[in-house]
Amino acid sequence: MHRFTRAILLTALLCLLSLPASAQGGRSAVKARNGMVVSSNYLASIVGTSILQSGGNAIDAAVAVGFTLAVVYPSAGNIGGGGFLVYHGADGENTSFNYREKAPLAATKTMYLDENGAIKNRSNSQGILSVGVPGSVAGLWLAHQRLGKLPWKDLVQPAVDLAEDGFPFSWAVENFSLSRRTRADADPVFEATAQVYMKNGQVGYTAGELFRQPDLAATLKRIRDNGKDGFYMGQTARLIADFMRENGGIITEEDLARYDAEEVALIHGTYRGYDVYSMAPPSSGGITLVQMLNILEGFDLKEMGLNSATYMHVVTEAMRRGYANRAQHLGDPDFNPNMPVDHLISKEYASELRRTISLNRASESDSSRFAAAFAYPESDETTHYSVMDGEGNAVSVTTTLESGYGSGIVVAGAGFLLNNEMGDFNARPGYTSTRGSVGTKPNQIAPEKRMLSSMTPTILARDGKPILLVGTPGGRTIINQVLQVILNFVDHGLDISVAVESPRFHHQWLPDITRVQRDGFSLDSIRLYEMMGHEYYYRGAWGNVNAIYFDVEDGIMHGAADSRGFDSKAVGY
Ligand code: DON
């Protein structure tokens, strides 16, 4: 057994015994003084914490967590997808890294349409053509080059060990494994997936069985030894390009060689004395979040009471306006140089929007106002992790393959899953529907363009110190989930774990209906809310917020892992 795997298992044991590290999910926050990692998988949280314990900073730990999630949490952790990393140092420096996937060079605006202008066989979100050029390795590499402290190799090694030595197969992955052979029998593009996720490519794993990924380990070793080039050049790039060519895909070695992550300035807003730092386009998260907070700052939300009908009403109205603007204006800034970002996040514009809100009557989402809403289908995976080191440096990362397990396609010989992120583009230019389909120009497909995202990794700071790290999966619901955790924390003064657990609702302009967490709200509130003119429907709990609150008074970090997440854990020391 490798040195690092042994260390991980030892730390896991100590965590279970609560000595001296502590780890848990669920309702109470985990407290620690020296470092904290909250992620969707306990092994990843343990790896991150052990990097902090061995002298790494929050960026180092975030890099290690990112690679570990690609091994132990394959539904969303990835090297074949993309994401955003938001950083706020203890010294006040703040910045972010954009490693969203790009459309391949051969992509075109109408590449998914048949002769009638309809999408062919869901090809924008399923199958080999749904894959965008992956960004994760380039993003983690760039963040590490800029702000990391420990050697890169030490940060990739834990993931190599876990892929090579194996770890107990998770309940969460069992269903995916059990269904693979049928997919591979129906379509040979899934053959490598069956080889990785089934024993001998034939029999599904069940929870608790040792799961080894030798091809993934080999790919991770190339990344460990060659950095970003270990993925975008040489053997890994060749394996990807050959696989694409053999299976009707369009990503080439040139696409991979040209891919670059970038460091970008954060969206900055303020909310009741906090600085709000969140992701800029191609994420729609930061702008929409800040706009909604600006609108809501003009209401006494605490006095309304958490999840009272009036509270739900005004928050819904802020959501409706935020999401309408998101639909109209946002896309990849490299292709949309004139997005009115400053206007959208200004307090003045929020005041204008606030004046259009009645205190007792729902407004309507006017679908004729804009060309269209959003095209991509809902899906249930993506993952967020939050990291804080002993110096108070903070990292908030959201990363995704888009759907759970992305396209479900593993690159033969390379052992990792590819994303289906192309589905986040507006695939039918000009087509409008109140159900939320296609259209607006800023997010139409073009070669090397990044598709619009809702991922909203966010950090709230006060007096230059990071205080709250937050983010979640959930497609378009992400921005509203982050909004509600912030309101729960800032306005309602909830303990961070309760702020995370608290039930959520979601409105996204179109369709004009509110999704409400089943069994989470008083029926009296819901009836009054309905009487104000809001339509609603119930759904089971969604999202998986992994948050950290830092109490500057006593220097204690509070890690809160959402109990909605199957394997999520806060681990601190
Ligand atoms: O970038 C986005 O907004 C989506 N691809 C995220 C997908 C997602 O969160 C699905 N999961 N719950």
XYZ file of C-alpha atoms and ligand atoms in Angstrom:
585
model
C 0.000 0.000 0.000
C 1.311 3.449 -0.871
C 2.461 5.929 1.702
C -0.339 8.377 1.016
C -3.151 5.842 1.030
C -1.967 4.710 4.443
C -1.988 8.326 5.625
C -5.485 8.794 4.276
C -6.778 5.689 5.997
C -5.162 6.724 9.263
C -6.722 10.164 9.075
C -10.070 8.540 8.221
C -9.790 6.426 11.342
C -8.893 9.433 13.462
C -11.868 11.264 12.000
C -14.190 8.455 12.942
C -12.790 8.489 16.443
C -12.850 12.306 16.448
C -9.165 12.412 17.364
C -7.955 15.117 16.813
C -9.607 15.861 13.516
C -13.358 15.829 13.313
C -15.620 14.951 10.435
C -19.314 14.743 9.884
C -22.174 15.696 7.632
C -25.643 16.611 8.705
C -26.896 19.242 11.036
C -24.141 20.418 13.336
C -21.174 22.282 11.958
C -17.685 20.830 12.411
C -15.397 23.213 14.262
C -11.657 23.609 13.791
C -8.927 26.203 14.263
C -6.235 25.225 11.792
C -7.937 24.234 8.588
C -11.200 23.027 7.134
C -12.321 21.219 3.989
C -15.964 20.592 3.139
C -16.630 18.507 0.047
C -19.046 15.965 -1.399
C -16.895 13.003 -0.455
C -15.288 12.146 2.872
C -12.088 10.838 1.270
C -11.630 14.075 -0.653
C -12.203 16.128 2.501
C -9.646 13.988 4.333
C -7.087 14.369 1.531
C -7.590 18.139 1.526
C -7.168 18.355 5.282
C -4.022 16.235 5.211
C -2.552 18.614 2.612
C -3.277 21.508 4.988
C -1.745 19.540 7.856
C 1.414 18.998 5.852
C 1.910 22.723 5.291
C -0.131 23.334 2.156
C -2.288 26.393 1.760
C -5.962 26.534 0.757
C -5.109 26.488 -2.958
C -2.905 23.404 -2.531
C -5.693 21.640 -0.664
C -8.258 22.683 -3.274
C -6.086 21.245 -6.065
C -5.710 17.949 -4.194
C -9.437 17.816 -3.448
C -10.207 18.463 -7.123
C -8.113 15.525 -8.314
C -9.329 13.264 -5.527
C -12.970 13.951 -6.369
C -12.210 12.863 -9.946
C -11.348 9.451 -8.489
C -13.783 8.987 -5.619
C -16.802 11.049 -6.741
C -17.022 10.404 -10.474
C -20.585 11.707 -10.864
C -19.268 15.269 -10.684
C -15.630 15.328 -9.583
C -13.653 15.334 -12.791
C -10.690 15.902 -15.005
C -12.939 15.687 -18.075
C -15.123 18.672 -17.183
C -14.680 22.243 -16.028
C -15.312 24.666 -13.211
C -14.625 27.905 -11.402
C -12.351 28.621 -8.429
C -12.912 31.714 -6.292
C -10.074 32.818 -4.002
C -9.946 35.282 -1.137
C -6.690 35.532 0.768
C -6.362 36.461 4.429
C -4.494 39.512 3.123
C -7.533 40.741 1.207
C -6.361 39.648 -2.242
C -9.202 38.184 -4.228
C -9.319 36.619 -7.657
C -10.800 33.733 -9.599
C -9.939 31.099 -12.165
C -12.180 30.268 -15.094
C -11.762 26.770 -16.450
C -15.117 26.347 -18.079
C -15.121 23.995 -21.077
C -15.016 25.415 -24.601
C -16.819 24.462 -27.780
C -14.489 22.560 -30.127
C -13.042 24.361 -33.174
C -15.353 22.384 -35.465
C -18.518 23.421 -33.567
C -21.144 25.511 -35.331
C -24.185 27.519 -34.253
C -26.654 24.968 -35.624
C -24.642 21.774 -35.241
C -27.362 19.942 -33.291
C -30.314 20.787 -35.548
C -32.098 18.694 -38.150
C -33.576 20.095 -41.369
C -36.691 21.239 -39.431
C -34.638 23.171 -36.937
C -35.266 20.713 -34.080
C -32.495 19.188 -31.984
C -31.434 15.809 -33.390
C -31.726 12.970 -30.837
C -30.837 15.235 -27.883
C -27.364 15.329 -29.376
C -26.513 18.618 -27.627
C -26.791 16.944 -24.226
C -26.236 13.243 -24.953
C -23.536 11.350 -26.814
C -20.108 12.176 -28.101
C -21.048 15.508 -29.705
C -22.218 16.880 -26.343
C -18.623 16.957 -25.056
C -16.903 20.314 -24.575
C -13.108 20.705 -24.465
C -12.299 19.937 -20.791
C -10.888 22.689 -18.572
C -10.355 21.275 -15.078
C -6.688 20.292 -15.305
C -5.721 23.630 -16.884
C -7.654 25.516 -14.189
C -6.184 23.698 -11.224
C -2.730 24.004 -12.799
C -3.098 27.766 -13.287
C -4.415 28.339 -9.759
C -1.519 26.340 -8.365
C 1.059 28.169 -10.506
C -0.285 31.494 -9.255
C -0.990 30.812 -5.584
C 0.076 27.297 -4.594
C 2.864 26.519 -2.151
C 3.532 22.761 -2.088
C 4.958 20.916 -5.118
C 2.278 20.036 -7.715
C 3.283 16.374 -7.589
C 2.349 16.100 -3.910
C -1.137 17.379 -4.671
C -1.898 14.911 -7.458
C -0.327 11.926 -5.695
C -3.231 11.191 -3.284
C -5.563 10.867 -6.277
C -3.050 8.580 -8.035
C -2.904 6.383 -4.925
C -6.663 6.180 -4.540
C -7.081 5.288 -8.219
C -4.282 2.724 -8.113
C -4.820 1.111 -4.700
C -8.575 1.487 -4.797
C -11.133 2.516 -2.207
C -14.487 1.111 -1.126
C -17.084 1.586 -3.858
C -19.739 4.040 -2.757
C -23.488 3.501 -2.486
C -23.856 6.647 -4.538
C -22.002 5.108 -7.518
C -23.598 1.667 -7.329
C -26.566 2.401 -9.592
C -24.351 3.914 -12.239
C -22.158 0.833 -12.227
C -24.992 -1.674 -12.324
C -26.563 -0.155 -15.428
C -23.435 0.176 -17.583
C -23.311 -3.109 -19.512
C -26.662 -2.449 -21.167
C -25.505 0.957 -22.337
C -22.297 -0.551 -23.739
C -24.231 -3.300 -25.523
C -26.454 -0.708 -27.152
C -23.657 1.678 -28.126
C -19.940 0.786 -28.316
C -18.980 4.315 -27.273
C -19.801 3.170 -23.712
C -17.535 0.112 -23.824
C -14.720 1.825 -21.908
C -17.276 3.022 -19.336
C -18.361 -0.565 -18.729
C -14.709 -1.624 -18.458
C -14.038 0.964 -15.753
C -17.272 0.821 -13.771
C -17.955 -2.949 -13.939
C -15.865 -5.881 -12.801
C -14.261 -7.336 -15.956
C -16.560 -5.029 -17.885
C -19.449 -7.374 -17.070
C -20.683 -7.268 -13.494
C -21.660 -4.145 -11.597
C -19.851 -3.196 -8.387
C -21.832 -3.023 -5.201
C -21.153 -0.662 -2.338
C -18.182 -1.563 -0.202
C -16.237 -3.474 -2.866
C -12.691 -2.322 -3.563
C -12.709 -0.179 -6.699
C -9.482 0.337 -8.621
C -9.024 2.542 -11.710
C -5.638 1.704 -13.284
C -6.155 3.712 -16.500
C -7.176 6.759 -14.507
C -4.142 6.264 -12.254
C -1.899 6.270 -15.347
C -3.517 9.467 -16.662
C -3.147 11.118 -13.260
C 0.532 10.114 -13.186
C 1.070 11.894 -16.515
C -0.618 14.969 -15.018
C 1.429 14.611 -11.833
C 4.680 14.448 -13.790
C 3.965 16.921 -16.590
C 1.420 19.309 -15.103
C -1.157 20.674 -17.498
C 0.736 19.189 -20.470
C 0.117 15.730 -19.020
C -3.494 16.180 -20.075
C -3.487 18.561 -23.046
C -0.416 17.179 -24.825
C 1.235 13.820 -25.351
C -0.407 10.499 -24.629
C -3.567 11.727 -22.863
C -4.337 14.177 -25.660
C -3.723 11.443 -28.230
C -6.013 9.020 -26.401
C -8.781 11.644 -26.325
C -8.368 12.663 -29.964
C -8.180 9.041 -31.198
C -11.247 8.130 -29.178
C -13.114 11.086 -30.651
C -12.107 10.194 -34.201
C -13.133 6.551 -33.773
C -16.500 7.410 -32.263
C -17.722 10.323 -34.374
C -16.583 13.092 -32.000
C -14.997 16.382 -33.050
C -12.466 17.275 -30.350
C -8.940 17.158 -31.789
C -5.410 17.410 -30.464
C -5.450 21.007 -31.682
C -8.505 21.765 -29.517
C -6.693 20.373 -26.515
C -3.390 22.116 -27.221
C -5.181 25.459 -27.606
C -7.253 25.197 -24.423
C -6.301 27.601 -21.678
C -7.776 28.487 -18.322
C -7.745 32.138 -17.318
C -7.516 34.249 -14.206
C -10.375 36.741 -14.087
C -11.553 39.515 -11.808
C -14.427 38.595 -9.535
C -17.889 40.103 -9.536
C -17.954 42.295 -6.437
C -21.063 43.480 -4.648
C -21.998 44.411 -1.101
C -24.804 43.172 1.115
C -25.599 44.585 4.552
C -21.967 45.311 5.346
C -20.468 42.220 3.722
C -18.415 42.211 0.548
C -19.762 39.611 -1.847
C -17.242 38.047 -4.244
C -18.548 35.662 -6.842
C -17.874 34.310 -10.306
C -17.945 36.519 -13.390
C -19.188 35.393 -16.840
C -19.182 32.848 -18.391
C -20.843 32.130 -15.080
C -24.151 33.897 -14.722
C -23.877 33.279 -10.974
C -22.072 36.352 -9.657
C -24.050 38.959 -11.567
C -27.434 37.374 -10.859
C -26.625 36.792 -7.190
C -25.433 40.355 -6.605
C -28.442 41.770 -8.461
C -30.875 39.753 -6.331
C -29.066 40.724 -3.109
C -29.144 44.385 -4.141
C -32.901 44.194 -4.714
C -33.485 42.437 -1.393
C -31.306 44.822 0.599
C -34.183 47.305 0.381
C -36.566 45.009 2.308
C -36.586 44.146 5.996
C -36.381 40.410 5.462
C -35.739 39.591 9.097
C -38.906 41.346 10.125
C -40.879 39.407 7.491
C -39.673 36.158 9.039
C -37.867 33.272 7.366
C -40.090 31.571 4.787
C -43.226 33.520 5.671
C -45.480 34.077 2.649
C -44.392 37.718 2.326
C -40.752 36.700 2.520
C -41.195 34.008 -0.121
C -43.038 36.523 -2.279
C -40.394 39.271 -2.293
C -37.541 36.800 -2.673
C -39.399 35.194 -5.607
C -39.829 38.610 -7.218
C -36.092 39.275 -6.871
C -35.388 35.864 -8.425
C -37.779 36.534 -11.310
C -36.002 39.794 -12.163
C -32.515 38.415 -11.688
C -33.159 35.415 -13.930
C -34.883 37.499 -16.626
C -31.769 39.638 -16.913
C -29.600 36.553 -16.891
C -31.548 35.218 -19.873
C -31.366 38.432 -21.793
C -27.791 39.526 -21.309
C -25.301 36.880 -20.272
C -22.834 34.669 -22.121
C -19.096 34.194 -22.626
C -17.506 37.659 -22.284
C -14.909 36.845 -24.958
C -17.786 36.732 -27.446
C -20.016 39.351 -25.779
C -17.755 42.322 -25.066
C -20.672 44.694 -24.375
C -22.567 42.939 -21.605
C -23.886 45.647 -19.228
C -22.243 44.109 -16.165
C -21.769 47.301 -14.139
C -25.367 48.310 -14.730
C -26.743 44.903 -13.794
C -24.932 44.848 -10.441
C -25.494 48.506 -9.553
C -27.518 49.568 -6.518
C -29.350 52.133 -8.702
C -30.633 49.516 -11.116
C -31.683 47.331 -8.176
C -33.697 50.267 -6.771
C -35.461 50.603 -10.118
C -36.283 46.904 -10.123
C -37.399 47.022 -6.486
C -39.926 49.735 -7.313
C -41.638 47.316 -9.730
C -42.327 44.835 -6.907
C -45.765 44.944 -5.263
C -45.738 43.796 -1.642
C -48.778 41.603 -2.035
C -49.125 40.625 -5.683
C -46.966 38.415 -7.903
C -45.848 39.962 -11.183
C -45.800 37.955 -14.392
C -42.799 36.641 -16.283
C -43.309 38.301 -19.644
C -41.835 35.840 -22.118
C -42.361 38.198 -25.039
C -39.946 40.695 -23.552
C -36.846 38.816 -24.590
C -35.950 36.563 -27.443
C -35.841 33.447 -25.303
C -34.943 31.772 -22.069
C -32.539 28.955 -21.480
C -32.080 25.835 -23.435
C -30.392 23.297 -21.291
C -32.214 20.513 -19.503
C -32.132 20.109 -15.720
C -29.758 17.568 -14.362
C -28.640 16.573 -10.955
C -24.896 16.706 -10.667
C -22.022 19.090 -10.164
C -20.123 19.544 -6.942
C -18.951 22.319 -4.675
C -16.132 22.344 -2.146
C -14.924 24.944 0.303
C -11.450 25.130 1.834
C -9.898 27.363 4.466
C -6.357 27.175 5.757
C -4.930 28.194 9.122
C -3.880 31.601 7.857
C -7.444 32.363 6.830
C -7.022 31.987 3.062
C -10.266 30.825 1.487
C -11.112 28.889 -1.674
C -14.588 28.200 -3.016
C -14.787 25.840 -6.018
C -17.681 24.539 -8.083
C -16.918 21.970 -10.759
C -19.052 19.872 -13.073
C -19.424 17.366 -15.872
C -22.946 18.876 -16.350
C -25.172 15.772 -15.924
C -24.401 13.121 -13.319
C -21.350 11.301 -14.782
C -21.446 13.837 -17.621
C -21.891 12.180 -20.988
C -21.331 8.811 -19.281
C -18.535 8.256 -21.794
C -15.095 7.176 -20.556
C -12.111 7.778 -22.843
C -10.751 4.314 -23.688
C -7.331 3.810 -22.152
C -7.453 7.084 -20.201
C -10.038 6.048 -17.611
C -11.937 9.301 -17.056
C -15.444 10.489 -17.858
C -16.159 13.204 -20.399
C -18.577 16.066 -19.776
C -21.772 16.827 -21.723
C -21.422 20.556 -21.204
C -22.318 21.555 -24.787
C -25.932 21.233 -23.624
C -25.469 24.478 -21.678
C -25.383 26.478 -24.938
C -28.566 27.784 -26.547
C -28.778 25.206 -29.318
C -31.757 26.569 -31.288
C -30.974 30.158 -32.221
C -34.049 32.354 -32.051
C -36.477 29.680 -30.837
C -38.570 30.854 -27.890
C -40.810 28.940 -25.523
C -42.309 29.676 -22.133
C -41.057 26.274 -20.998
C -37.591 27.748 -21.135
C -36.143 26.892 -24.510
C -33.273 28.150 -26.603
C -32.618 31.400 -28.172
C -30.703 34.376 -26.926
C -27.638 35.379 -28.828
C -25.086 35.776 -26.047
C -25.082 32.034 -25.409
C -25.256 30.599 -28.924
C -22.571 28.151 -30.030
C -19.285 29.292 -31.618
C -15.868 27.626 -31.891
C -13.804 28.071 -28.701
C -16.678 29.799 -26.942
C -17.498 28.910 -23.329
C -21.095 27.949 -22.578
C -22.955 29.977 -19.962
C -22.967 28.458 -16.488
C -24.973 28.902 -13.291
C -22.176 27.743 -11.002
C -21.812 30.296 -8.220
C -18.800 29.692 -5.984
C -18.964 32.646 -3.601
C -17.083 34.181 -0.686
C -18.478 36.820 1.676
C -15.869 38.942 3.405
C -15.837 41.627 6.067
C -12.993 44.108 6.610
C -10.939 42.211 4.022
C -11.302 38.834 5.783
C -13.206 35.898 4.279
C -16.164 34.980 6.485
C -18.499 32.729 4.500
C -17.619 30.279 1.698
C -20.562 28.847 -0.168
C -21.626 27.079 -3.369
C -23.655 24.105 -4.569
C -24.685 21.960 -7.537
C -28.160 22.212 -9.053
C -28.068 23.700 -12.558
C -30.110 26.863 -12.742
C -31.193 26.463 -9.103
C -27.605 27.047 -7.966
C -27.801 30.840 -7.829
C -31.014 30.783 -5.801
C -29.629 28.194 -3.400
C -26.553 30.318 -2.742
C -28.810 33.361 -2.337
C -30.946 31.609 0.269
C -27.983 30.341 2.303
C -26.630 33.910 2.379
C -30.020 35.319 3.448
C -30.381 32.603 6.089
C -26.962 33.476 7.455
C -26.920 37.270 7.146
C -30.579 38.296 7.578
C -31.931 35.524 9.745
C -28.765 34.948 11.757
C -28.926 31.162 11.436
C -26.039 28.979 12.466
C -24.213 27.976 9.282
C -25.331 24.341 9.470
C -28.982 25.391 9.840
C -28.570 27.966 7.070
C -27.416 25.115 4.805
C -30.085 22.613 5.904
C -32.987 25.050 5.742
C -35.608 24.260 3.011
C -35.329 26.067 -0.319
C -37.528 27.365 -3.081
C -36.661 28.350 -6.622
C -38.064 30.588 -9.340
C -36.155 31.191 -12.572
C -38.380 33.632 -14.512
C -39.480 30.992 -17.005
C -41.361 28.772 -16.600
C -43.374 31.084 -14.320
C -43.761 28.676 -11.436
C -41.978 28.232 -8.105
C -40.380 24.961 -7.109
C -40.846 24.411 -3.368
C -39.042 21.825 -1.254
C -41.583 19.214 -0.225
C -42.303 19.022 3.526
C -40.136 22.076 4.169
C -42.679 24.897 4.353
C -45.767 25.671 6.394
C -48.935 25.029 4.439
C -50.332 28.321 5.773
C -47.420 30.197 4.138
C -47.851 28.298 0.911
C -51.598 29.075 0.773
C -51.002 32.793 1.360
C -48.209 32.726 -1.220
C -50.569 31.160 -3.713
C -53.202 33.800 -2.950
C -50.662 36.450 -3.960
C -50.702 34.930 -7.440
C -47.766 32.514 -7.334
C -48.034 29.091 -8.906
C -45.905 26.416 -7.255
C -45.096 22.736 -7.267
C -43.375 20.506 -4.721
C -40.133 18.649 -5.238
C -37.860 16.619 -2.998
C -34.812 18.388 -1.536
C -32.181 19.489 -4.052
C -28.632 20.805 -3.970
C -25.587 20.015 -1.878
C -24.143 23.166 -0.302
C -20.710 22.704 1.223
C -20.009 25.816 3.271
C -17.558 27.253 5.788
C -18.167 30.078 8.222
C -15.141 31.699 9.832
C -15.758 33.426 13.139
C -13.129 36.166 13.245
C -13.805 36.852 16.914
C -12.555 33.502 18.175
C -10.727 32.251 15.062
C -12.892 29.140 14.730
C -13.927 27.699 11.368
C -17.350 26.088 11.141
C -17.715 23.565 8.312
C -21.214 22.640 7.176
C -21.773 19.733 4.782
C -25.278 19.536 3.376
C -27.124 16.411 4.520
C -28.701 16.404 1.036
C -25.299 15.224 -0.216
C -24.870 11.480 0.023
C -21.213 11.320 1.056
C -20.546 14.966 1.914
C -18.268 15.683 4.844
C -16.700 18.570 6.682
C -13.237 17.696 7.967
C -11.140 20.067 10.013
C -8.250 19.958 12.410
O -22.657 25.019 -15.458
C -23.831 24.844 -15.167
O -24.557 25.706 -14.772
C -24.397 23.452 -15.253
N -23.674 22.671 -16.216
C -24.352 22.844 -13.909
C -25.040 21.528 -13.909
C -25.489 21.174 -12.591
O -25.321 21.833 -11.610
C -26.230 19.933 -12.540
N -26.462 19.630 -11.187
N -26.943 19.597 -10.289
